[in-house]
Amino acid sequence: MIRFAVMASAAMLVAGHALAIEECQGGNRAARKLTCVVDGDTIWQNGVKMRMLDIDTPETFGAACGNEREIGEAAKKRLIVLMSQGYRIDNSGEKDRTSDRRDLVRVILKDGRDAGRVLISEGLAQKWPNKGNRWCE
């Protein structure tokens, strides 16, 4: 029993270890097995593109207005900081409806909080589904 507890503790330390998460750069992310942040609600984890469940963040590419782009950049930077402190991915097993067919996931932070809910509470995201572009109203 003690051996199992020690092994479980070691696994949690590895899983919760702080990582240098970066903004995604360059192509071939799947082949390079990258782990990086695209924007406030899209990440790559070991070469798999993922979309966070139940949130929507402002666009950083193709933003409809300056405010959307600014808040989108802030959301992306905040997600990088949050994930760099340690996280795990809870994959729902579902895919989104885009042509990318991204895995739908929750990013659970080292302290147990859902990263998407943190972004919502800080005004950097909104609940999904949503209507309209509140960032440019």
XYZ file of C-alpha atoms in Angstrom:
137
model
C 0.000 0.000 0.000
C 2.772 2.439 0.860
C 4.595 1.555 -2.367
C 1.452 2.386 -4.375
C 1.071 5.726 -2.564
C 4.699 6.644 -3.294
C 4.298 5.690 -6.965
C 1.057 7.679 -7.221
C 2.720 10.713 -5.610
C 5.607 10.512 -8.071
C 3.167 10.346 -10.988
C 1.341 13.449 -9.728
C 4.633 15.339 -9.457
C 5.524 14.507 -13.042
C 2.024 15.328 -14.313
C 1.874 18.538 -12.297
C 5.439 19.660 -13.000
C 5.622 23.168 -14.387
C 6.306 23.194 -18.105
C 7.439 25.903 -20.475
C 4.342 26.276 -22.652
C 4.816 28.552 -25.619
C 2.763 30.235 -28.308
C 2.509 28.019 -31.402
C 4.954 28.900 -34.167
C 5.533 27.331 -37.563
C 3.866 24.491 -39.399
C 3.936 20.711 -39.211
C 2.771 20.809 -35.590
C 1.389 17.269 -35.727
C 4.592 15.836 -37.213
C 6.715 17.791 -34.723
C 4.438 16.628 -31.870
C 4.264 20.174 -30.532
C 2.632 21.256 -27.310
C 1.746 24.943 -27.584
C -1.064 27.509 -27.370
C -2.688 28.822 -30.576
C -5.130 31.207 -28.873
C -7.230 31.389 -25.731
C -9.285 28.294 -26.552
C -7.124 26.230 -28.948
C -3.992 24.277 -28.084
C -1.774 21.555 -29.491
C -0.839 18.736 -27.112
C 1.879 16.352 -28.342
C 0.903 17.081 -31.945
C -2.873 16.829 -31.478
C -4.981 19.954 -32.055
C -7.531 20.545 -29.288
C -10.385 22.964 -28.587
C -11.396 23.805 -25.029
C -14.947 22.869 -24.076
C -17.653 25.371 -23.153
C -15.691 28.586 -23.778
C -15.068 31.019 -26.586
C -12.232 33.523 -26.610
C -11.736 36.470 -28.943
C -9.984 35.775 -32.229
C -6.334 36.670 -32.638
C -6.284 35.863 -36.379
C -8.970 37.543 -38.429
C -10.332 39.587 -35.524
C -13.311 41.776 -36.438
C -11.982 44.768 -34.482
C -8.973 45.967 -32.522
C -10.601 45.252 -29.170
C -11.211 41.623 -30.125
C -7.582 41.174 -31.187
C -6.293 42.847 -28.004
C -8.403 40.731 -25.649
C -7.654 37.634 -27.727
C -3.914 38.202 -27.291
C -4.430 38.703 -23.539
C -6.415 35.438 -23.346
C -3.681 33.552 -25.197
C -0.947 34.944 -22.932
C -2.972 34.179 -19.800
C -3.587 30.576 -20.909
C 0.168 30.154 -21.476
C 0.859 31.375 -17.932
C -1.834 29.136 -16.429
C -0.689 26.013 -18.281
C 2.987 26.684 -17.522
C 2.234 26.143 -13.836
C 1.151 22.543 -14.519
C -1.983 21.023 -16.032
C -3.642 17.915 -17.330
C -5.969 17.371 -20.267
C -9.430 15.847 -19.772
C -10.485 14.701 -23.238
C -14.257 14.424 -23.715
C -13.812 11.929 -26.554
C -15.769 14.259 -28.844
C -14.593 16.307 -31.835
C -15.644 19.795 -32.876
C -17.553 20.413 -36.102
C -14.811 22.316 -37.901
C -12.827 20.812 -40.761
C -9.955 20.306 -38.290
C -12.091 17.929 -36.173
C -10.283 19.101 -33.027
C -10.507 17.040 -29.853
C -12.823 18.757 -27.341
C -11.069 18.983 -23.982
C -10.865 20.638 -20.623
C -7.527 21.969 -19.416
C -7.390 21.241 -15.705
C -4.791 23.265 -13.852
C -2.448 21.923 -11.194
C -4.697 23.392 -8.483
C -7.771 21.613 -9.927
C -9.400 24.634 -11.577
C -10.699 24.502 -15.144
C -8.576 26.923 -17.218
C -11.608 27.885 -19.310
C -13.557 28.932 -16.237
C -10.583 30.976 -15.062
C -10.517 32.824 -18.396
C -14.263 33.482 -18.154
C -13.947 34.795 -14.582
C -11.175 37.153 -15.706
C -13.224 38.544 -18.622
C -10.955 36.949 -21.258
C -13.525 34.405 -22.494
C -17.253 33.834 -22.613
C -19.393 30.738 -22.313
C -19.945 28.663 -25.451
C -22.251 28.497 -27.279
C -22.733 32.223 -27.576
C -24.339 34.647 -30.014
C -22.624 37.532 -31.689
C -19.247 39.100 -31.151
C -19.450 40.906 -27.825
C -15.832 41.974 -28.166
C -16.678 44.399 -31.012
C -20.066 45.780 -29.869
